[in-house]
Coordinates of C-alpha atoms and ligand atoms in Angstrom, one line a residue:
M1 CA 119.6 83.7 96.9
N2 CA 116.7 84.6 99.1
F3 CA 116.8 84.0 102.9
I4 CA 114.9 80.8 102.7
E5 CA 117.4 79.3 100.2
E6 CA 120.2 80.4 102.6
I7 CA 118.5 78.5 105.4
I8 CA 118.0 75.5 103.2
E9 CA 121.6 75.4 101.9
S10 CA 123.0 75.8 105.4
G11 CA 121.6 72.3 106.2
D12 CA 121.3 68.9 104.7
T13 CA 120.0 69.3 101.2
S14 CA 119.7 65.6 100.3
N15 CA 116.1 64.9 101.1
L16 CA 114.3 68.2 100.7
M17 CA 110.5 68.2 100.3
F18 CA 108.0 71.1 100.1
R19 CA 104.3 71.6 100.1
F20 CA 101.6 74.1 99.3
P21 CA 98.8 73.7 101.9
P22 CA 95.6 75.5 101.1
E23 CA 92.4 75.1 103.0
P24 CA 89.7 74.2 100.5
N25 CA 87.4 76.9 101.8
G26 CA 87.6 79.4 98.9
H27 CA 89.3 80.0 95.7
L28 CA 92.9 81.0 95.4
H29 CA 94.0 84.6 95.0
L30 CA 97.2 86.3 93.9
G31 CA 98.7 86.0 97.4
H32 CA 98.4 82.2 97.2
A33 CA 100.2 82.4 93.8
K34 CA 103.2 83.7 95.7
A35 CA 103.2 80.7 98.1
I36 CA 102.7 78.3 95.2
C37 CA 105.5 79.8 93.1
L38 CA 107.8 79.8 96.2
N39 CA 107.3 76.2 97.1
F40 CA 107.1 74.7 93.6
D41 CA 110.1 76.8 92.4
L42 CA 112.2 75.6 95.3
A43 CA 111.3 72.0 94.5
H44 CA 112.3 72.7 90.9
K45 CA 115.6 74.4 91.9
Y46 CA 116.6 71.6 94.3
K47 CA 115.3 68.8 92.0
T48 CA 112.8 67.5 94.5
G49 CA 109.1 67.3 95.2
C50 CA 106.3 69.6 96.2
N51 CA 102.9 68.3 97.4
L52 CA 99.6 70.0 97.1
R53 CA 98.0 69.4 100.5
F54 CA 94.4 70.3 101.3
D55 CA 94.3 71.4 104.9
D56 CA 90.8 70.2 105.4
T57 CA 90.3 70.2 109.1
N58 CA 87.1 72.2 109.2
P59 CA 84.2 70.5 107.4
L60 CA 81.9 73.5 108.1
A61 CA 83.8 75.7 105.6
E62 CA 85.2 73.3 103.1
S63 CA 84.0 71.6 99.9
T64 CA 85.2 69.6 96.9
V65 CA 84.2 72.5 94.7
F66 CA 86.9 74.6 96.3
A67 CA 89.4 71.7 96.2
D68 CA 88.8 71.1 92.5
S69 CA 89.1 74.7 91.7
I70 CA 92.4 74.9 93.6
M71 CA 93.8 72.0 91.7
E72 CA 92.8 73.7 88.4
D73 CA 94.5 76.9 89.4
V74 CA 97.7 75.2 90.4
A75 CA 97.8 73.4 87.1
W76 CA 96.9 76.7 85.3
L77 CA 99.9 78.4 86.9
G78 CA 102.0 75.6 85.3
Y79 CA 102.8 73.4 88.3
R80 CA 102.3 69.7 88.8
P81 CA 102.2 68.5 92.4
T82 CA 104.3 65.5 93.3
E83 CA 101.3 64.2 95.3
V84 CA 97.9 65.6 96.0
E85 CA 97.3 64.9 99.7
E86 CA 94.6 65.7 102.2
T87 CA 95.0 66.3 105.9
S88 CA 91.8 64.2 106.2
N89 CA 93.8 61.2 104.9
Y90 CA 95.7 61.4 108.2
F91 CA 92.7 61.8 110.6
K92 CA 93.1 58.4 112.1
F93 CA 96.8 58.9 112.5
I94 CA 96.3 62.3 114.1
Q95 CA 93.8 60.8 116.5
R96 CA 96.5 58.3 117.6
C97 CA 98.9 61.2 118.0
A98 CA 96.4 62.9 120.3
S99 CA 96.0 59.7 122.3
Q100 CA 99.8 59.4 122.6
L101 CA 99.9 62.9 124.0
I102 CA 97.3 61.9 126.6
I103 CA 99.2 58.8 127.5
Q104 CA 102.4 60.9 127.9
G105 CA 100.5 63.3 130.2
D106 CA 100.8 66.0 127.6
A107 CA 97.1 66.5 126.9
Y108 CA 93.8 66.6 128.8
M109 CA 90.1 66.7 128.1
D110 CA 88.6 70.0 129.2
D111 CA 84.8 70.2 129.9
S112 CA 84.9 74.0 130.3
T113 CA 82.9 76.1 127.8
S114 CA 84.9 78.1 125.3
E115 CA 84.0 81.3 127.4
E116 CA 85.5 79.7 130.5
I117 CA 88.6 78.6 128.6
A118 CA 89.0 82.2 127.3
E119 CA 88.5 83.6 130.8
L120 CA 91.4 81.6 132.3
K121 CA 93.7 82.3 129.3
G122 CA 95.1 85.5 130.8
D123 CA 96.5 88.1 128.5
L124 CA 99.8 89.6 127.4
E125 CA 100.3 91.2 130.8
N126 CA 98.9 88.4 133.0
P127 CA 99.5 84.7 133.1
G128 CA 96.5 82.4 132.7
S129 CA 95.3 80.0 135.3
D130 CA 95.0 76.2 135.2
S131 CA 91.7 74.7 134.2
P132 CA 89.9 72.7 136.9
Y133 CA 90.1 69.7 134.5
R134 CA 93.9 69.9 134.0
N135 CA 94.8 67.1 136.3
R136 CA 92.5 64.4 135.3
T137 CA 94.0 60.9 135.2
I138 CA 95.3 59.5 132.0
A139 CA 92.7 56.8 132.1
E140 CA 89.9 59.4 132.4
N141 CA 91.3 61.5 129.7
L142 CA 91.5 58.5 127.3
E143 CA 88.0 57.6 128.1
E144 CA 86.7 61.2 127.6
F145 CA 88.7 61.5 124.3
R146 CA 87.1 58.3 123.1
K147 CA 83.7 59.8 123.7
L148 CA 84.6 63.0 122.0
C149 CA 85.7 61.0 118.9
E150 CA 82.6 58.9 118.9
G151 CA 80.5 62.1 119.1
S152 CA 78.8 61.4 122.5
I153 CA 80.3 64.5 124.2
K154 CA 81.2 68.0 122.9
T155 CA 84.1 69.0 125.0
V156 CA 87.7 69.6 123.8
L157 CA 91.2 68.1 124.1
R158 CA 93.9 70.5 125.1
A159 CA 97.7 70.3 125.0
K160 CA 99.1 70.5 128.5
I161 CA 101.9 73.0 128.2
D162 CA 102.1 76.1 130.4
M163 CA 99.3 78.6 131.3
A164 CA 102.0 81.2 132.1
D165 CA 103.8 80.9 128.8
P166 CA 104.4 84.5 127.4
N167 CA 103.1 83.2 124.1
L168 CA 99.3 82.9 124.4
L169 CA 99.2 80.2 121.8
M170 CA 101.3 78.0 124.2
R171 CA 98.7 78.3 127.0
D172 CA 97.2 74.8 126.7
P173 CA 95.8 75.3 123.2
V174 CA 92.8 73.3 122.1
I175 CA 93.9 70.5 119.7
Y176 CA 90.7 68.6 119.1
R177 CA 87.1 69.7 119.1
S178 CA 83.8 68.2 118.1
I179 CA 82.1 69.3 114.9
D180 CA 78.8 67.8 114.0
A181 CA 78.9 68.1 110.2
P182 CA 79.8 65.7 107.4
H183 CA 83.2 66.2 105.9
H184 CA 83.6 66.3 102.1
N185 CA 86.1 63.5 102.2
T186 CA 85.4 61.4 105.3
G187 CA 81.7 61.9 105.4
T188 CA 80.4 61.1 108.9
D189 CA 83.3 58.9 109.9
F190 CA 84.6 61.5 112.4
K191 CA 82.7 63.6 114.9
A192 CA 85.8 65.4 116.2
Y193 CA 88.4 67.1 114.2
P194 CA 92.0 68.2 114.9
M195 CA 92.7 71.9 115.1
Y196 CA 94.8 73.2 112.2
D197 CA 97.8 74.0 114.4
F198 CA 97.9 70.4 115.6
A199 CA 97.2 68.8 112.3
H200 CA 99.7 70.9 110.3
P201 CA 103.0 69.7 111.8
I202 CA 101.8 66.1 111.8
S203 CA 100.8 66.3 108.2
D204 CA 104.1 67.8 107.3
W205 CA 105.9 65.0 109.2
K206 CA 103.8 62.4 107.4
E207 CA 104.8 63.7 104.1
D208 CA 108.5 64.1 105.0
I209 CA 108.3 67.8 104.4
T210 CA 111.7 69.3 105.4
H211 CA 110.8 73.0 105.1
S212 CA 107.3 74.1 105.9
L213 CA 106.9 77.6 104.5
C214 CA 104.1 79.8 105.7
T215 CA 103.3 83.5 106.1
L216 CA 104.4 85.7 108.9
E217 CA 101.2 85.5 110.9
F218 CA 102.2 82.0 111.8
E219 CA 105.4 83.1 113.5
A220 CA 103.8 82.9 116.9
H221 CA 102.5 79.4 116.1
R222 CA 106.0 78.1 115.5
P223 CA 106.7 77.1 119.1
F224 CA 103.5 75.0 119.2
Y225 CA 104.5 73.5 115.8
N226 CA 107.8 72.5 117.3
W227 CA 106.3 71.4 120.6
T228 CA 104.0 69.0 118.8
L229 CA 106.7 67.4 116.7
D230 CA 109.1 67.2 119.7
K231 CA 106.5 65.4 121.8
L232 CA 105.4 63.0 119.1
F233 CA 108.4 62.0 117.0
D234 CA 111.7 60.8 118.2
T235 CA 114.3 62.4 115.9
S236 CA 116.9 59.7 116.8
V237 CA 114.5 57.2 115.3
F238 CA 112.8 59.1 112.5
G239 CA 115.4 61.8 111.6
P240 CA 115.0 65.5 111.7
N241 CA 111.6 67.1 112.1
P242 CA 110.2 69.5 109.5
R243 CA 111.1 73.1 110.1
Q244 CA 108.7 76.0 109.8
I245 CA 109.9 79.2 108.1
E246 CA 107.8 82.3 107.8
F247 CA 107.9 84.8 104.9
S248 CA 105.9 88.0 104.3
R249 CA 102.5 88.0 102.7
L250 CA 102.0 89.4 99.3
N251 CA 100.1 92.7 99.4
V252 CA 99.4 94.5 96.2
Q253 CA 98.2 98.1 96.0
G254 CA 94.5 98.2 95.1
F255 CA 93.8 94.5 96.0
T256 CA 92.6 93.0 99.2
L257 CA 94.2 89.6 99.3
S258 CA 92.2 87.9 101.9
K259 CA 89.9 84.9 101.3
R260 CA 87.5 86.0 104.0
Y261 CA 87.1 89.5 102.5
L262 CA 86.7 88.0 99.0
K263 CA 84.1 85.6 100.2
E264 CA 82.1 88.5 101.7
L265 CA 82.2 90.3 98.3
V266 CA 80.7 87.1 96.7
E267 CA 78.2 86.5 99.4
E268 CA 77.0 90.0 99.5
G269 CA 76.6 90.1 95.8
V270 CA 79.1 93.0 95.4
V271 CA 80.7 91.0 92.6
D272 CA 79.3 88.3 90.3
G273 CA 81.2 85.4 91.8
W274 CA 84.7 84.3 92.7
D275 CA 85.8 84.6 89.0
D276 CA 84.4 88.1 88.5
P277 CA 87.1 90.0 86.6
R278 CA 87.3 92.6 89.3
M279 CA 88.5 89.9 91.8
P280 CA 92.2 89.3 92.5
T281 CA 91.4 85.5 92.5
L282 CA 93.4 83.5 90.0
K283 CA 90.1 82.8 88.2
G284 CA 89.2 86.5 88.1
L285 CA 92.6 87.5 86.9
K286 CA 92.4 84.9 84.2
R287 CA 89.1 86.4 82.9
R288 CA 90.8 89.7 83.1
G289 CA 93.5 88.5 80.7
F290 CA 96.3 87.7 83.2
T291 CA 98.6 84.9 82.0
P292 CA 100.3 82.3 84.1
D293 CA 103.7 83.6 82.8
A294 CA 102.9 87.1 83.9
I295 CA 101.9 86.0 87.4
R296 CA 104.9 83.7 87.9
N297 CA 107.2 86.4 86.6
F298 CA 105.6 88.9 89.0
C299 CA 106.0 86.6 92.0
E300 CA 109.7 86.1 91.1
K301 CA 110.2 89.9 90.9
V302 CA 108.5 90.5 94.2
G303 CA 110.9 88.0 95.8
I304 CA 110.8 86.6 99.2
S305 CA 111.4 88.5 102.4
K306 CA 110.6 88.7 106.0
R307 CA 109.4 92.3 105.9
E308 CA 105.8 93.2 105.1
S309 CA 105.5 95.5 102.2
Q310 CA 103.0 96.9 99.7
I311 CA 103.8 96.1 96.1
E312 CA 102.9 98.6 93.5
R313 CA 100.2 97.7 91.1
S314 CA 102.5 98.9 88.3
L315 CA 104.9 96.0 88.9
L316 CA 102.1 93.6 88.3
D317 CA 100.8 95.4 85.2
G318 CA 104.3 95.7 83.9
C319 CA 104.8 91.9 84.0
L320 CA 101.5 91.4 82.2
R321 CA 102.3 94.0 79.6
D322 CA 105.7 92.4 78.9
D323 CA 104.1 89.0 78.3
L324 CA 101.1 90.3 76.3
N325 CA 103.3 92.4 74.1
K326 CA 105.0 89.1 73.1
I327 CA 102.0 86.9 72.7
S328 CA 99.0 89.1 71.8
E329 CA 97.7 89.5 68.3
R330 CA 97.0 93.1 67.2
R331 CA 93.6 94.2 66.1
M332 CA 92.1 97.6 65.2
V333 CA 89.3 99.1 67.3
V334 CA 87.8 102.5 67.2
K335 CA 86.4 103.7 70.5
D336 CA 85.1 107.2 69.8
P337 CA 84.2 107.0 66.1
I338 CA 83.8 109.6 63.4
K339 CA 83.3 108.8 59.8
L340 CA 86.1 109.1 57.3
T341 CA 85.0 108.9 53.7
I342 CA 87.3 108.9 50.7
V343 CA 85.8 110.9 47.8
G344 CA 86.6 110.4 44.1
D345 CA 87.6 107.3 42.4
F346 CA 88.6 104.7 45.1
K347 CA 88.6 101.0 44.8
P348 CA 87.8 98.7 47.7
G349 CA 90.6 96.2 48.7
F350 CA 92.3 94.7 51.7
A351 CA 95.1 95.6 53.9
A352 CA 97.6 92.9 54.9
L353 CA 98.4 93.6 58.5
E354 CA 100.9 91.9 60.7
N355 CA 99.3 90.1 63.6
N356 CA 102.2 90.6 66.0
P357 CA 105.4 92.4 65.1
E358 CA 107.0 91.2 68.4
S359 CA 106.4 87.5 67.7
S360 CA 109.0 85.3 66.1
I361 CA 106.2 83.7 64.1
I362 CA 105.3 85.9 61.3
S363 CA 101.7 86.0 60.5
A364 CA 99.3 88.5 58.9
R365 CA 95.6 88.9 58.3
K366 CA 93.6 90.6 55.6
V367 CA 91.4 93.4 56.6
N368 CA 88.9 94.6 53.9
Y369 CA 88.3 98.2 53.3
S370 CA 86.0 100.3 51.2
E371 CA 85.9 104.1 50.9
Q372 CA 84.0 104.2 54.2
F373 CA 86.1 104.1 57.4
W374 CA 85.6 104.8 61.1
I375 CA 88.5 106.6 62.7
E376 CA 89.1 107.9 66.2
R377 CA 87.6 111.4 66.9
E378 CA 90.9 112.5 68.3
D379 CA 92.7 111.6 65.1
F380 CA 91.2 114.4 63.1
R381 CA 91.5 118.1 63.8
V382 CA 90.4 121.1 61.8
S383 CA 93.5 123.0 63.0
A384 CA 96.5 121.9 65.0
N385 CA 100.1 122.8 65.7
K386 CA 103.1 121.1 64.1
K387 CA 103.4 118.5 66.8
Y388 CA 100.1 117.0 65.8
K389 CA 100.9 113.9 63.8
R390 CA 97.5 112.7 62.8
L391 CA 95.0 114.0 60.3
K392 CA 94.5 117.8 60.0
L393 CA 92.3 119.5 57.5
G394 CA 94.4 120.1 54.4
D395 CA 97.0 117.7 55.5
N396 CA 98.0 114.1 55.0
V397 CA 98.0 111.0 57.1
R398 CA 98.5 107.3 56.3
L399 CA 95.6 104.9 56.9
K400 CA 97.3 101.9 58.4
G401 CA 98.0 99.3 55.7
V402 CA 96.0 101.2 53.0
C403 CA 97.3 104.5 51.6
I404 CA 97.9 108.2 52.3
V405 CA 94.9 110.4 52.3
K406 CA 94.4 114.2 52.6
A407 CA 91.5 115.7 54.5
V408 CA 89.6 118.1 52.3
D409 CA 86.3 118.7 54.0
Y410 CA 84.2 117.8 57.0
T411 CA 80.7 118.0 58.4
E412 CA 79.8 119.2 61.8
I413 CA 76.4 118.9 63.6
D414 CA 75.9 121.3 66.5
G415 CA 79.6 121.9 66.8
I416 CA 80.4 118.2 66.8
I417 CA 82.4 116.8 63.9
T418 CA 80.7 113.7 62.5
E419 CA 82.5 113.1 59.2
V420 CA 85.7 114.0 57.4
F421 CA 86.1 113.7 53.7
C422 CA 89.5 112.8 52.1
E423 CA 91.1 112.4 48.8
H424 CA 93.7 109.7 48.3
Y425 CA 97.1 109.5 46.6
P426 CA 96.8 106.6 44.1
D427 CA 100.6 106.0 44.2
S428 CA 100.7 105.7 48.0
F429 CA 99.2 102.3 48.7
S430 CA 101.1 100.0 51.0
G431 CA 104.2 98.7 49.3
M432 CA 104.4 101.4 46.7
K433 CA 107.2 103.9 46.4
T434 CA 105.8 107.4 46.7
D435 CA 107.1 111.0 47.2
V436 CA 103.9 111.9 49.2
K437 CA 104.7 112.5 52.8
A438 CA 102.5 111.8 55.8
K439 CA 103.5 112.7 59.3
G440 CA 101.7 109.8 60.9
T441 CA 99.7 106.7 60.6
I442 CA 96.2 106.2 62.1
H443 CA 94.2 103.0 62.6
W444 CA 90.7 102.5 61.3
V445 CA 87.7 100.2 61.0
N446 CA 85.8 99.4 57.8
R447 CA 82.3 100.9 58.2
D448 CA 80.8 98.1 56.0
E449 CA 82.1 95.3 58.1
A450 CA 82.6 96.8 61.6
V451 CA 81.5 94.8 64.5
E452 CA 80.2 96.6 67.5
I453 CA 81.9 95.4 70.7
K454 CA 81.6 96.2 74.4
L455 CA 84.7 97.1 76.4
N456 CA 84.7 96.7 80.2
H457 CA 87.1 98.9 82.1
F458 CA 87.7 98.4 85.8
D459 CA 88.7 100.7 88.7
G460 CA 88.8 98.7 91.9
L461 CA 85.3 97.3 92.2
D462 CA 83.8 99.8 89.7
K463 CA 83.1 98.7 86.2
G464 CA 82.3 100.8 83.3
T465 CA 81.3 99.6 79.8
I466 CA 81.6 101.4 76.5
S467 CA 81.0 100.3 73.0
A468 CA 83.4 100.5 70.1
F469 CA 83.8 99.3 66.5
G470 CA 86.3 96.6 65.7
E471 CA 87.5 94.5 62.9
P472 CA 85.2 91.6 61.8
L473 CA 87.8 89.1 63.2
L474 CA 86.8 90.1 66.7
R475 CA 83.7 88.0 66.3
L476 CA 86.0 84.9 66.8
E477 CA 86.8 83.4 70.1
Y478 CA 90.1 84.3 71.7
E479 CA 91.9 82.4 74.4
K480 CA 94.5 85.0 75.0
P481 CA 94.2 88.8 75.3
V482 CA 94.3 90.9 72.1
Q483 CA 96.1 94.2 71.7
F484 CA 93.7 96.8 70.4
V485 CA 96.2 99.0 68.6
R486 CA 96.8 102.2 70.6
H487 CA 94.2 101.3 73.2
G488 CA 95.6 98.5 75.3
Y489 CA 95.1 94.8 75.9
Y490 CA 91.7 93.2 76.2
M491 CA 90.5 89.7 77.0
K492 CA 87.3 88.4 75.4
D493 CA 84.8 87.3 78.0
G494 CA 81.5 86.2 76.6
D495 CA 80.0 89.0 74.6
S496 CA 82.3 91.7 75.9
W497 CA 86.0 92.4 76.3
N498 CA 87.7 93.0 79.7
H499 CA 90.5 95.5 79.8
S500 CA 93.7 93.7 80.9
V501 CA 96.3 96.4 81.0
S502 CA 97.1 99.6 79.1
L503 CA 99.9 100.0 76.6
K504 CA 103.0 101.4 78.1
S505 CA 103.7 104.4 75.9
S506 CA 101.1 106.2 73.9
Y507 CA 101.0 105.7 70.2
N508 CA 103.6 107.9 68.4
G509 CA 101.8 107.9 65.1
Ligands
ATP625 P1 93.5 84.3 103.5 O1 94.5 84.8 104.6 O2 93.5 85.1 102.2 O3 92.2 83.9 104.0 P2 94.6 81.8 104.0 O4 96.0 82.0 104.6 O5 93.5 81.5 105.0 O6 94.2 83.0 103.0 P3 95.2 79.2 103.1 O7 94.4 78.3 102.2 O8 95.3 78.8 104.5 O9 94.6 80.6 103.0 O10 96.6 79.5 102.5 C1 97.4 78.5 101.8 C2 98.8 79.0 101.8 O11 98.9 80.2 101.1 C3 99.3 79.3 103.2 O12 100.6 78.7 103.4 C4 99.3 80.8 103.3 O13 100.4 81.2 104.1 C5 99.6 81.2 101.8 N1 99.1 82.5 101.6 C6 97.8 83.0 101.8 N2 97.7 84.3 101.5 C7 99.0 84.7 101.1 C8 99.5 86.0 100.7 N3 98.8 87.1 100.6 N4 100.9 86.0 100.4 C9 101.6 84.9 100.4 N5 101.1 83.7 100.8 C10 99.8 83.6 101.1
MG626 MG1 94.9 80.9 106.7

């Protein structure tokens, strides 16, 4: 049980409700996946609901394009929200809440500029000072707030708390400000919008959220979250208020999980969009070959804590590898090719190769061969010690799914081997009993039918592309990554293949 579950189970568990509250101002990244898994998995565990709520309080940054993408990503991860809500659905209600604060004497309209407000804020050592507008009458505040909402003035509404509070966020925070821009949901209906910190507790309350989970940077915001709810909602009438609980952000070695940073990469053209396979966005990871199962499993392994930490990239890769090992079909690809040609009497045929030895569904494919193969350069040596298990001049090796061959000759141009010539053992074809021994098995591609493919490899934001030869089946479309035998997992992406993750152990053929 993690610490959040302990908190939940220490209280009334009869009407639990959760939410995932993204701002539709960008695409989701791996960090968001942690918050999604946390909230939806809790809902699942306690047999209750979890809403997807768009925290859309800033029309300058938000759009339906982002909102739609977020819905897609949540569904892709395998979760179905109980309701899809929008903070903008509550704008009228939130406005009434603000008026109520004014009537209670808990909020005031401030005509100061943002610089003036900042100047009077004080700092960690020094208390702030009251604004000259702090003691306006309720009637005047209501009238000014009405004007703010109708768009005729551009001042702000502030909560009236305590300019000497040690928590700077409690020094009369701004709760409403004018924004002169159309909103993607409410159009031009509103000219003033609630601040996130004010809208959030109210939205949670509206949706009967019991546990409002957020990342640690919101810890200092919690007193204002509670202040807002305490001022507005009488718990003896409405029951307990939502409770904010903070957990640590997900940080993964080699990734910068910040929407703002990722947005910069897109806007400055460093990457080719939010779904660039180098991006740690869910869309980018998907193009890279990450599966929802791998990501969910990773989030579960990372767990929930209150302490910031850096998760090793190998944990993420391990989760992906485990999943792909189970679901990926195997194909043969030669990256650094030399020719292998069988001399003498040799008939073309086909190898029947298992698609995935790890899968419970047995399936195989036919791969044609002739006497002309591509093999990996590193799989042939003129001389080698006993440990070398591949093809050595004068020695045997099994061509996967075909037969055992013996290297008898080779050609070299300027010291670089280009072709090896082999004889074959006619009684050594797959399925035959033979006394011929081969130390290892190597993979190959038929030179007559090879398709040339491009492989993209990534290192942070660097991308390198190499070409390789593969089986003809690689012309097909693939929705899941494929294991290129001995090379790793690759995800087809347009006319090239993105490296997803390497194989754990090197080939022991
Ligand atoms: P960023 O900080 O990357 O710009 P954000 O916090 O602004 O992201 P929101 O749309 O506000 O993005 O986030 C929605 C939810 O996802 C919030 O509850 C937030 O705490 C959570 N979240 C964002 N980043 C992470 C992360 N790295 N790890 C865990 N949860 C995160
Ligand atoms: Mg945020």
